[in-house]
Structures are given as C-alpha cells and as structure tokens.
Amino acid sequence: MTLRLKDKYIKSFVDEAELKAIQSEITCAHKQLLEGTGAGNAFLGWTTLPDDYDKEEFERIKKASERIKKSCDVFVVIGIGGSYLGARAVIEFIKSPLYNNLKKDTPDIYFAGCNISAQYLNEILSICEDKDVCINVISKSGTTTEPAVAFRVFRALLEKKYGKDGAKERIFVTTDKARGTLKKFADEEGYETFVVPDNVGGRFSVLTAVGLLPISVAGIDIDMLMKGASDAAQYCKATADIDKNDCMKYVALRNLMYRNGKSLEVMVSYEPYAAMFNEWWKQLYGESEGKDGKGIFPSSVIFSTDLHSLGQILQDGQRNLFETVVYVKEPATKLEIPYDEANVDGLNFLAGVDLNDVNNKAMKGTILAHIDGNAPNIFIEIEDKSEHSLGYLLYFFEFACGVSGYVLGVNPFDQPGVEAYKKNMFALLGKPGYEEQKKALEERLK
Ligand code: PA5
C-alpha cells in the first residue's frame, strides 16, 4: 500500500452519525467527477492524464530534457501559480530544497516569473552571467504579467549571449496548444513548444509538460511519477465508500471538520523537503474551494521548525483549525547522534540514536499534545519519498480536491477571484483600456 490514512487522531472529534450521513454526498460528488456532470466539467483532463497523456509529447519532453542537461549549467523555469508550483514541489521533495548546492550532473534550476521583484530577477541574472543558460517559459494563457516580464528579460539575455539563432535552441515554451499569443510567437521564432491541454487547469497541471519538463531536467524519473499517479487514479476512482477508500475518507473528514467550525486546515510535514509540496497543496485547495464565501483556508507548517514559531497558537489559540500530517515512513538517509565524553548538553542518552527516530518521537508527541489541545489530526502515511509515492500523493490530493469541491457546493475548477487584483494593477500601471478605473483607483489612494 503506497498511502494509508489513519483516523485515530481525529476519531474522537467526529460524530459517527455525521460521518455516515456525509457518505451519500460523497457518493454523489464522486459520481459527478467520474461522469463529468458537475460544474467546471470542461476541465477534467487531469483525471485521466496518468494513463492517456500524449505519448509523443512525453517522449519529446524526455529528449528535450536530455538536450537541456547537456547544454546548460543553469535552467531558468519561468512561470507562476499552477505553472510553477508543481515542478518546484516535486524537485524539492524528490531531490532537495538544496538541490542547486548538491553535487550533481544536472543543471542548477532557478524559478523566475513567480513574483514581481526586481532584486530577485537581478540576482538570477547575475547568477547566469558566466554560465550556459536554457529557459522554459510556462504560461497557459501566455499573457500573465509576471512570467511575461521575466521572459522578456531572459530572452534578451539569451539573444545577447548566443545570438538569435543560438537562443532559439535554448528557449522552450510550454503553453496553450493553438490559441494565445505565446504559441504564435514561439512558432514564429522557432522555439520548441509543449502543450498545456485545454482541459487541464493550471493547479492540476503538474503531470503535463508544465511540471514534467523541469522535473525531468532535475534528473527525476517521470515514468515512475506517472506510474504512481496512475496507481492512485485506479484507487481513488474505484469506490466512493469512505470505509474502503482513504481518498474519500480524507474528503469526508475535512468537510466534517469544516461544518463543525474548523475552517482552517494546516498541512504538516516534519521534513523541510516538503515545504514547496505544501505550497502546491495550498494553491490546489485554496483556488479550488475558496469561493462563493466558502472554503477551508489552507495553510502549512514544517515541524519541528514551526513548533518554535507557530507551536503556541496551534496548541492553544482559537480552536478553528485541524491538521493534516503527511508522514514519509521510510527515510532516505540516516544520521546517528554522536557520543560526547563531556556530555555538557546532557544528550548522551541519545548517543547512537538515528535522528529520524528523534523526529518521529517529536511527531508523535506533537500529535498527542495537539489533539489534547483540541486540534484534530488527519494522519496520512506514504511509503517513502520516491517518484512513485509522490506521484501517488499528488493525484490523491487532486482527486480529493475535485470531490471535496463538489461536496462543498462550489465549482472547483474556476478561479474568478484571482482577476480582481490584476485589473487594479493594470489600471494603476496605465494599461490602455483601463483609463476610467485608473482615475477611480487613484482617487481612493489619495
Ligand atoms: O491555477 C491557475 O489557474 C493559476 O494559478 C495559473 O496557473 C496562474 O495564474 C498562471 O497562469 P498562466 O499559466 O496562464 O500564466
């Protein structure tokens, strides 16, 4: 079993009658997702991706990744939101948050276009100065401001370094299949392009070229990642029965928490390599469920680090939260605590103990303390941090998200709320067509 959900740390907070009652809603939502009869059903391509992903494109991703690995020291991945988080999450989870500093035979990878900071972009530019560089711009719409600005900057850098023809070999574009300015531009310039399928939204796109190309450049086995997702798809789709399907149990438990006033879910990991995975999960759930005045607010922590900052409020603050712990059973490395003759720190009782065991005891102690403090914990265990396990986990959370959105009564596949800031920003920047809004906003800012 790649993944197991244990409910023993939440059971006492759940009313058995309520759990039974939510089954019919879950059965209905599960059916809607599988049959494509729910809201947003034009965006269900991700449900079958692990098994029906375009084979030709998949092979081309692998070939391009080999070329990139051979021809550059630095690979700059340009994108934001769903066009960024999945790739970074997988690279940090499987490799390391310190990936760029490790000894390796794959390029350093930097992410740009995921903010509007001049300092951040300048720093990546200066890192690229004496290095061979390739870039991958990822934008489904092709019009998102942050990646579009970064693409301009890096395209200019590459053209200056290698000339227009040389740059062409180093620019890879992942975008919409046919529509959109970026696709047209890429074809005109002769850049190699990869597709974000029309029926896959940004936050569900990690298993398309959006995620797969950068992930493969990092030396990660994308076949095994897809296999993990495929196994999860089979499992999640098989039944809506809460007692037989941990994916549906997760949906049931989090919705019952929400209905009982726990409107904040904290994703907990005890490994820093999961920090970006948590960011990916936050976007997935925040953008899918947070609408129409509804939604569980997704947040995250890395323990034990954050026990020294947020531990107090989690233990003892407003009781509006529950936690979901993702635990990786088999650690990738071990570290034995050394014996110290002087024993100044009094830690000799731990001499010879593997640090993973200390981390596990910290986890168990924390879970018990938090449930004693009325913060229920959902416990999800995966076998290891392999490609297969992570692919499984990604799909598990995607599928749960789709079903959960329907149980909540929202369209989990749109994101109307993210437009508001963009309109204001364009107006304030003086984009043609926004003259009236500019005047009104500037008046409010006086
Ligand atoms: O999940 C989403 O839809 C968003 O986060 C988008 O991925 C993000 O806004 C970037 O959009 P685009 O890929 O069109 O540049």
Coordinates of C-alpha atoms and ligand atoms in Angstrom, one line a residue:
M1 CA 0.0 0.0 0.0
T2 CA 1.6 3.3 -1.1
L3 CA -0.6 5.5 1.1
R4 CA -2.6 5.0 4.2
L5 CA -4.9 7.4 6.1
K6 CA -5.1 6.8 9.8
D7 CA -8.0 8.4 11.6
K8 CA -7.1 7.5 15.1
Y9 CA -6.1 11.1 15.9
I10 CA -9.4 12.6 14.7
K11 CA -11.9 9.9 15.5
S12 CA -12.8 11.3 18.9
F13 CA -13.7 14.6 17.2
V14 CA -16.0 13.0 14.6
D15 CA -19.7 12.2 15.2
E16 CA -20.3 8.7 13.8
A17 CA -23.8 9.7 12.6
E18 CA -22.4 12.7 10.8
L19 CA -19.8 10.6 9.1
K20 CA -22.4 8.1 7.9
A21 CA -24.6 11.0 6.7
I22 CA -22.0 12.6 4.6
Q23 CA -21.4 9.3 2.6
S24 CA -24.3 10.0 0.3
E25 CA -23.0 13.4 -0.6
I26 CA -19.6 11.9 -1.3
T27 CA -21.0 9.2 -3.4
C28 CA -22.8 11.8 -5.4
A29 CA -19.7 14.1 -5.8
H30 CA -17.5 11.1 -6.7
K31 CA -20.0 10.1 -9.4
Q32 CA -20.2 13.7 -10.7
L33 CA -16.4 13.9 -11.1
L34 CA -16.1 10.5 -12.8
E35 CA -19.0 11.1 -15.1
G36 CA -18.2 14.7 -15.8
T37 CA -21.6 16.0 -14.9
G38 CA -20.5 18.6 -12.3
A39 CA -19.6 22.3 -12.6
G40 CA -16.3 23.0 -14.5
N41 CA -16.5 19.7 -16.3
A42 CA -14.6 21.2 -19.3
F43 CA -11.5 20.9 -17.0
L44 CA -11.4 17.3 -16.1
G45 CA -8.5 16.3 -18.3
W46 CA -6.2 15.8 -15.3
T47 CA -8.3 12.9 -14.1
T48 CA -7.1 10.6 -16.8
L49 CA -3.7 12.2 -17.6
P50 CA -1.5 9.5 -15.9
D51 CA -2.9 6.9 -18.4
D52 CA -3.7 8.8 -21.5
Y53 CA -1.1 11.5 -21.6
D54 CA 0.1 12.2 -25.2
K55 CA 2.9 9.6 -25.7
E56 CA 4.6 11.6 -28.4
E57 CA 4.8 14.7 -26.2
F58 CA 6.0 12.6 -23.3
E59 CA 8.9 11.2 -25.3
R60 CA 9.7 14.7 -26.6
I61 CA 9.9 16.0 -23.0
K62 CA 12.5 13.4 -22.2
K63 CA 14.5 14.2 -25.3
A64 CA 14.4 17.9 -24.7
S65 CA 15.4 17.3 -21.1
E66 CA 18.5 15.4 -22.2
R67 CA 19.4 18.2 -24.5
I68 CA 18.9 20.8 -21.8
K69 CA 21.0 18.7 -19.4
K70 CA 23.9 18.6 -21.9
S71 CA 23.8 22.2 -23.0
C72 CA 23.4 24.3 -19.9
D73 CA 24.7 24.9 -16.3
V74 CA 21.6 26.9 -15.4
F75 CA 18.0 26.2 -16.3
V76 CA 15.6 29.0 -15.6
V77 CA 12.0 28.0 -15.3
I78 CA 9.6 30.9 -15.8
G79 CA 6.0 30.7 -14.6
I80 CA 3.7 31.4 -11.7
G81 CA 0.9 29.7 -9.7
G82 CA -0.1 26.4 -11.3
S83 CA 2.6 27.0 -14.0
Y84 CA 5.3 26.9 -11.3
L85 CA 4.4 25.3 -8.0
G86 CA 4.1 21.7 -9.1
A87 CA 7.6 21.5 -10.7
R88 CA 9.3 23.1 -7.8
A89 CA 7.4 21.0 -5.3
V90 CA 8.4 17.7 -7.0
I91 CA 12.1 18.8 -7.5
E92 CA 12.5 19.8 -3.8
F93 CA 10.6 16.8 -2.5
I94 CA 12.5 14.2 -4.5
K95 CA 15.9 15.9 -4.7
S96 CA 16.2 18.6 -2.1
P97 CA 15.4 22.2 -1.3
L98 CA 19.3 22.5 -1.5
Y99 CA 19.2 20.9 -5.0
N100 CA 21.3 23.7 -6.5
N101 CA 24.0 23.2 -3.9
L102 CA 24.3 19.5 -4.2
K103 CA 26.9 17.6 -6.2
K104 CA 25.1 16.5 -9.4
D105 CA 25.3 16.0 -13.1
T106 CA 22.1 18.0 -13.9
P107 CA 21.8 21.8 -14.3
D108 CA 21.1 24.2 -11.4
I109 CA 17.4 25.2 -11.6
Y110 CA 16.1 28.7 -10.8
F111 CA 12.4 29.8 -10.8
A112 CA 11.6 33.2 -12.2
G113 CA 8.4 35.0 -13.2
C114 CA 6.9 33.9 -9.9
N115 CA 7.0 37.4 -8.4
I116 CA 7.5 41.0 -9.4
S117 CA 10.7 41.6 -7.5
A118 CA 13.5 43.5 -9.3
Q119 CA 16.0 42.3 -6.8
Y120 CA 15.1 38.6 -7.3
L121 CA 15.2 38.8 -11.1
N122 CA 18.6 40.7 -10.9
E123 CA 20.0 38.1 -8.7
I124 CA 19.1 35.3 -11.1
L125 CA 20.5 37.3 -14.0
S126 CA 23.8 37.8 -12.2
I127 CA 23.9 34.0 -11.4
C128 CA 23.5 33.4 -15.2
E129 CA 26.4 35.8 -16.2
D130 CA 29.2 33.3 -16.7
K131 CA 27.0 30.2 -17.2
D132 CA 25.4 28.4 -20.1
V133 CA 21.7 29.0 -19.8
C134 CA 18.5 27.5 -21.1
I135 CA 15.0 28.7 -20.3
N136 CA 11.5 27.2 -20.1
V137 CA 8.7 29.7 -20.1
I138 CA 5.4 28.2 -18.9
S139 CA 2.1 30.1 -19.3
K140 CA -1.2 28.5 -20.3
S141 CA -2.7 31.9 -21.2
G142 CA 0.6 33.4 -22.4
T143 CA -0.5 36.7 -21.0
T144 CA 0.3 36.5 -17.3
T145 CA 2.3 39.6 -16.4
E146 CA 4.9 38.1 -14.1
P147 CA 6.2 35.4 -16.4
A148 CA 5.8 37.6 -19.5
V149 CA 8.1 40.2 -17.9
A150 CA 10.6 37.6 -16.9
F151 CA 10.5 36.0 -20.3
R152 CA 11.3 39.4 -22.0
V153 CA 14.3 39.8 -19.7
F154 CA 15.7 36.3 -20.1
R155 CA 15.0 36.2 -23.9
A156 CA 17.1 39.4 -24.2
L157 CA 19.8 37.8 -22.1
L158 CA 20.0 34.7 -24.3
E159 CA 19.9 36.6 -27.5
K160 CA 22.8 38.8 -26.3
K161 CA 24.8 35.7 -25.2
Y162 CA 24.1 33.4 -28.1
G163 CA 22.6 35.5 -30.9
K164 CA 19.0 35.0 -32.1
D165 CA 19.7 31.6 -33.7
G166 CA 21.7 30.3 -30.7
A167 CA 19.0 31.5 -28.3
K168 CA 16.4 29.6 -30.3
E169 CA 18.0 26.3 -29.3
R170 CA 17.8 27.2 -25.7
I171 CA 14.3 28.5 -25.3
F172 CA 11.5 26.0 -24.5
V173 CA 7.9 27.2 -24.4
T174 CA 5.0 25.4 -22.6
T175 CA 1.7 27.0 -23.4
D176 CA -1.8 26.5 -24.9
K177 CA -2.0 24.3 -27.9
A178 CA -3.2 26.7 -30.6
R179 CA -4.7 29.8 -29.2
G180 CA -2.8 32.5 -27.5
T181 CA 0.0 35.0 -28.2
L182 CA 2.8 32.9 -26.7
K183 CA 2.1 29.9 -29.0
K184 CA 2.0 32.2 -32.1
F185 CA 5.2 33.9 -31.0
A186 CA 7.0 30.7 -30.3
D187 CA 6.1 29.3 -33.7
E188 CA 7.3 32.4 -35.4
E189 CA 10.6 32.4 -33.6
G190 CA 11.1 28.6 -34.0
Y191 CA 11.2 27.7 -30.3
E192 CA 10.3 24.1 -29.3
T193 CA 6.8 24.1 -27.7
F194 CA 5.0 21.8 -25.3
V195 CA 1.3 21.8 -24.6
V196 CA -0.9 22.7 -21.6
P197 CA -4.0 20.8 -22.6
D198 CA -7.2 22.9 -22.8
N199 CA -9.0 20.7 -20.4
V200 CA -6.4 20.9 -17.6
G201 CA -6.3 24.0 -15.3
G202 CA -3.0 25.4 -14.0
R203 CA -3.2 24.0 -10.5
F204 CA -4.0 20.5 -11.9
S205 CA -1.2 20.6 -14.5
V206 CA 1.9 19.2 -12.7
L207 CA 1.6 15.9 -14.7
T208 CA 1.7 17.7 -18.0
A209 CA 4.7 19.3 -19.7
V210 CA 4.2 22.2 -17.2
G211 CA 5.7 20.1 -14.5
L212 CA 7.3 17.2 -16.4
L213 CA 9.9 19.1 -18.4
P214 CA 11.6 20.9 -15.4
I215 CA 11.2 17.8 -13.2
S216 CA 12.9 15.6 -15.8
V217 CA 15.7 18.1 -16.2
A218 CA 16.4 17.7 -12.5
G219 CA 17.1 14.0 -13.2
I220 CA 13.8 12.7 -11.7
D221 CA 12.2 9.6 -13.2
I222 CA 8.9 10.9 -14.8
D223 CA 7.8 7.4 -15.8
M224 CA 7.7 6.4 -12.2
L225 CA 6.0 9.7 -11.2
M226 CA 3.3 8.9 -13.7
K227 CA 3.0 5.3 -12.6
G228 CA 2.4 6.4 -9.0
A229 CA -0.3 8.8 -10.2
S230 CA -1.8 6.1 -12.4
D231 CA -2.0 3.7 -9.4
A232 CA -3.6 6.4 -7.3
A233 CA -6.1 7.1 -10.1
Q234 CA -7.2 3.5 -10.1
Y235 CA -7.5 3.5 -6.3
C236 CA -9.3 6.8 -6.0
K237 CA -11.8 6.1 -8.8
A238 CA -12.6 2.5 -7.6
T239 CA -15.2 3.4 -4.9
A240 CA -16.7 6.3 -3.1
D241 CA -17.1 4.2 0.1
I242 CA -15.5 6.1 2.9
D243 CA -14.6 2.9 4.7
K244 CA -12.8 1.4 1.6
N245 CA -11.2 4.5 0.1
D246 CA -8.8 6.7 2.0
C247 CA -9.2 9.5 -0.6
M248 CA -12.9 9.7 0.1
K249 CA -12.2 9.4 3.9
Y250 CA -10.0 12.5 3.7
V251 CA -12.8 14.3 1.9
A252 CA -15.3 13.3 4.5
L253 CA -13.2 14.2 7.5
R254 CA -12.1 17.6 6.3
N255 CA -15.7 18.5 5.3
L256 CA -17.0 17.4 8.7
M257 CA -14.3 19.5 10.4
Y258 CA -15.4 22.5 8.3
R259 CA -19.0 22.0 9.1
N260 CA -18.1 21.9 12.8
G261 CA -16.4 25.3 12.8
K262 CA -12.8 24.2 11.9
S263 CA -12.3 26.4 8.8
L264 CA -8.5 26.3 8.7
E265 CA -6.5 23.2 7.6
V266 CA -2.8 23.1 8.4
M267 CA -0.7 20.8 6.2
V268 CA 2.0 19.5 8.5
S269 CA 5.3 17.9 7.5
Y270 CA 8.4 17.0 9.5
E271 CA 10.7 17.3 6.5
P272 CA 11.9 20.6 5.0
Y273 CA 11.8 19.0 1.6
A274 CA 8.0 19.1 1.7
A275 CA 7.8 22.9 2.1
M276 CA 7.1 23.5 -1.6
F277 CA 4.8 20.5 -1.8
N278 CA 2.8 22.2 0.9
E279 CA 2.7 25.4 -1.2
W280 CA 1.5 23.3 -4.2
W281 CA -1.3 21.8 -2.0
K282 CA -2.3 25.2 -0.7
Q283 CA -2.8 26.6 -4.2
L284 CA -4.7 23.5 -5.2
Y285 CA -7.2 23.7 -2.3
G286 CA -7.3 27.5 -1.9
E287 CA -8.0 28.2 -5.5
S288 CA -10.4 25.3 -5.9
E289 CA -12.5 25.7 -2.8
G290 CA -12.2 29.3 -1.7
K291 CA -15.2 30.9 -3.5
D292 CA -18.8 31.9 -3.0
G293 CA -18.0 32.9 0.6
K294 CA -17.0 29.3 1.3
G295 CA -13.8 27.3 1.7
I296 CA -11.3 25.8 4.2
F297 CA -8.3 28.1 4.5
P298 CA -5.3 26.0 3.6
S299 CA -2.1 26.8 5.5
S300 CA 1.1 24.8 6.2
V301 CA 3.9 24.3 8.6
I302 CA 7.2 22.4 8.7
F303 CA 7.8 20.9 12.1
S304 CA 9.8 21.0 14.3
T305 CA 10.9 24.3 12.8
D306 CA 7.5 26.0 13.1
L307 CA 6.8 24.5 16.5
H308 CA 9.2 27.2 17.7
S309 CA 7.1 29.9 16.0
L310 CA 3.5 28.7 15.5
G311 CA 3.5 26.0 18.1
Q312 CA 1.8 28.2 20.7
I313 CA -1.2 29.3 18.5
L314 CA -1.6 25.7 17.2
Q315 CA -1.7 24.3 20.7
D316 CA -3.6 27.0 22.4
G317 CA -5.1 29.6 20.1
Q318 CA -8.5 30.0 18.6
R319 CA -9.9 26.4 18.1
N320 CA -10.8 26.9 14.5
L321 CA -8.3 24.5 12.9
F322 CA -7.4 20.9 12.2
E323 CA -4.1 19.5 10.9
T324 CA -3.3 17.0 8.2
V325 CA 0.1 15.3 8.7
V326 CA 1.8 13.8 5.7
Y327 CA 4.4 11.3 7.1
V328 CA 7.0 9.6 4.9
K329 CA 7.6 6.2 6.5
E330 CA 11.0 5.2 5.1
P331 CA 13.6 8.0 5.5
A332 CA 16.1 8.4 2.6
T333 CA 19.1 8.9 4.9
K334 CA 20.1 8.3 8.5
L335 CA 22.2 10.3 10.9
E336 CA 23.5 8.9 14.2
I337 CA 23.8 11.3 17.1
P338 CA 27.4 11.2 18.3
Y339 CA 28.6 10.4 21.8
D340 CA 30.3 13.2 23.7
E341 CA 32.6 12.4 26.6
A342 CA 31.9 15.7 28.4
N343 CA 28.1 15.5 27.9
V344 CA 27.8 19.2 28.5
D345 CA 24.4 19.3 26.8
G346 CA 23.2 16.2 28.7
L347 CA 22.3 14.5 25.4
N348 CA 24.3 11.3 25.8
F349 CA 21.1 9.4 26.4
L350 CA 20.6 9.9 22.7
A351 CA 24.1 8.9 21.6
G352 CA 23.9 6.4 18.8
V353 CA 20.2 7.2 18.1
D354 CA 19.2 7.9 14.5
L355 CA 17.9 11.5 14.1
N356 CA 14.9 10.1 12.2
D357 CA 13.8 8.4 15.4
V358 CA 14.1 11.7 17.3
N359 CA 12.0 13.3 14.6
N360 CA 9.4 10.6 14.9
K361 CA 9.1 11.0 18.6
A362 CA 8.8 14.7 18.1
M363 CA 5.9 14.0 15.7
K364 CA 4.1 11.6 18.0
G365 CA 4.5 13.9 21.0
T366 CA 3.2 16.8 19.0
I367 CA 0.2 15.0 17.6
L368 CA -0.9 13.9 21.1
A369 CA -0.3 17.4 22.5
H370 CA -2.3 19.0 19.7
I371 CA -5.3 16.6 20.0
D372 CA -5.2 17.2 23.7
G373 CA -5.4 20.9 22.8
N374 CA -8.5 20.2 20.6
A375 CA -6.7 20.3 17.3
P376 CA -7.8 17.1 15.4
N377 CA -5.1 15.4 13.2
I378 CA -5.7 13.5 10.0
F379 CA -2.6 11.3 9.5
I380 CA -1.5 10.3 6.0
E381 CA 1.4 8.0 5.7
I382 CA 3.3 7.4 2.4
E383 CA 5.8 4.6 2.0
D384 CA 8.9 6.7 1.0
K385 CA 10.0 9.8 -0.9
S386 CA 10.3 8.0 -4.3
E387 CA 8.8 9.2 -7.6
H388 CA 6.1 6.5 -7.3
S389 CA 5.0 7.6 -3.8
L390 CA 5.0 11.3 -4.7
G391 CA 3.1 10.7 -8.0
Y392 CA 0.5 8.8 -5.9
L393 CA 0.2 11.6 -3.3
L394 CA -0.2 14.3 -6.0
Y395 CA -3.0 12.5 -7.6
F396 CA -4.6 11.6 -4.3
F397 CA -4.8 15.2 -3.3
E398 CA -6.0 16.3 -6.7
F399 CA -8.8 13.8 -6.8
A400 CA -9.8 14.5 -3.2
C401 CA -9.9 18.2 -4.1
G402 CA -12.3 17.7 -7.0
V403 CA -14.7 15.6 -4.9
S404 CA -14.4 17.9 -1.9
G405 CA -15.2 21.0 -4.0
Y406 CA -18.4 19.3 -5.2
V407 CA -19.3 18.3 -1.6
L408 CA -18.7 22.0 -0.6
G409 CA -21.0 23.1 -3.4
V410 CA -18.6 25.1 -5.5
N411 CA -17.0 24.8 -8.9
P412 CA -13.6 23.5 -8.0
F413 CA -12.2 24.3 -11.5
D414 CA -12.5 28.0 -11.9
Q415 CA -10.8 30.9 -10.2
P416 CA -12.8 34.1 -10.8
G417 CA -11.3 35.7 -7.6
V418 CA -7.8 36.0 -8.9
E419 CA -8.8 38.6 -11.6
A420 CA -9.6 41.4 -9.2
Y421 CA -6.0 42.3 -8.3
K422 CA -4.9 42.1 -11.9
K423 CA -7.5 44.6 -13.1
N424 CA -6.4 47.1 -10.4
M425 CA -2.7 46.5 -11.2
F426 CA -3.3 47.0 -14.9
A427 CA -5.3 50.2 -14.3
L428 CA -2.7 51.6 -12.0
L429 CA 0.0 50.9 -14.5
G430 CA -1.9 52.7 -17.2
K431 CA -2.7 49.8 -19.5
P432 CA -4.7 51.1 -22.5
G433 CA -8.4 50.5 -21.9
Y434 CA -8.3 50.9 -18.1
E435 CA -8.4 54.8 -18.1
E436 CA -11.6 55.1 -16.0
Q437 CA -10.6 52.5 -13.4
K438 CA -7.2 54.2 -13.1
K439 CA -8.8 57.5 -12.2
A440 CA -11.2 55.9 -9.7
L441 CA -8.4 53.9 -8.0
E442 CA -6.0 56.8 -7.8
E443 CA -8.8 58.8 -6.1
R444 CA -9.1 56.1 -3.5
L445 CA -5.4 56.0 -2.9
K446 CA -5.1 59.8 -2.2
Ligands
PA5_1 O1 -4.0 27.5 -11.4 C1 -4.2 28.5 -12.1 O2 -5.0 28.5 -13.0 C2 -3.3 29.7 -11.9 O3 -2.5 29.6 -10.8 C3 -2.4 29.9 -13.1 O4 -1.6 28.7 -13.3 C4 -1.5 31.1 -13.0 O5 -2.3 32.2 -12.8 C5 -0.6 31.3 -14.2 O6 -1.4 31.3 -15.4 P1 -0.8 31.1 -16.8 O7 -0.3 29.7 -16.9 O8 -1.9 31.4 -17.8 O9 0.3 32.1 -16.9

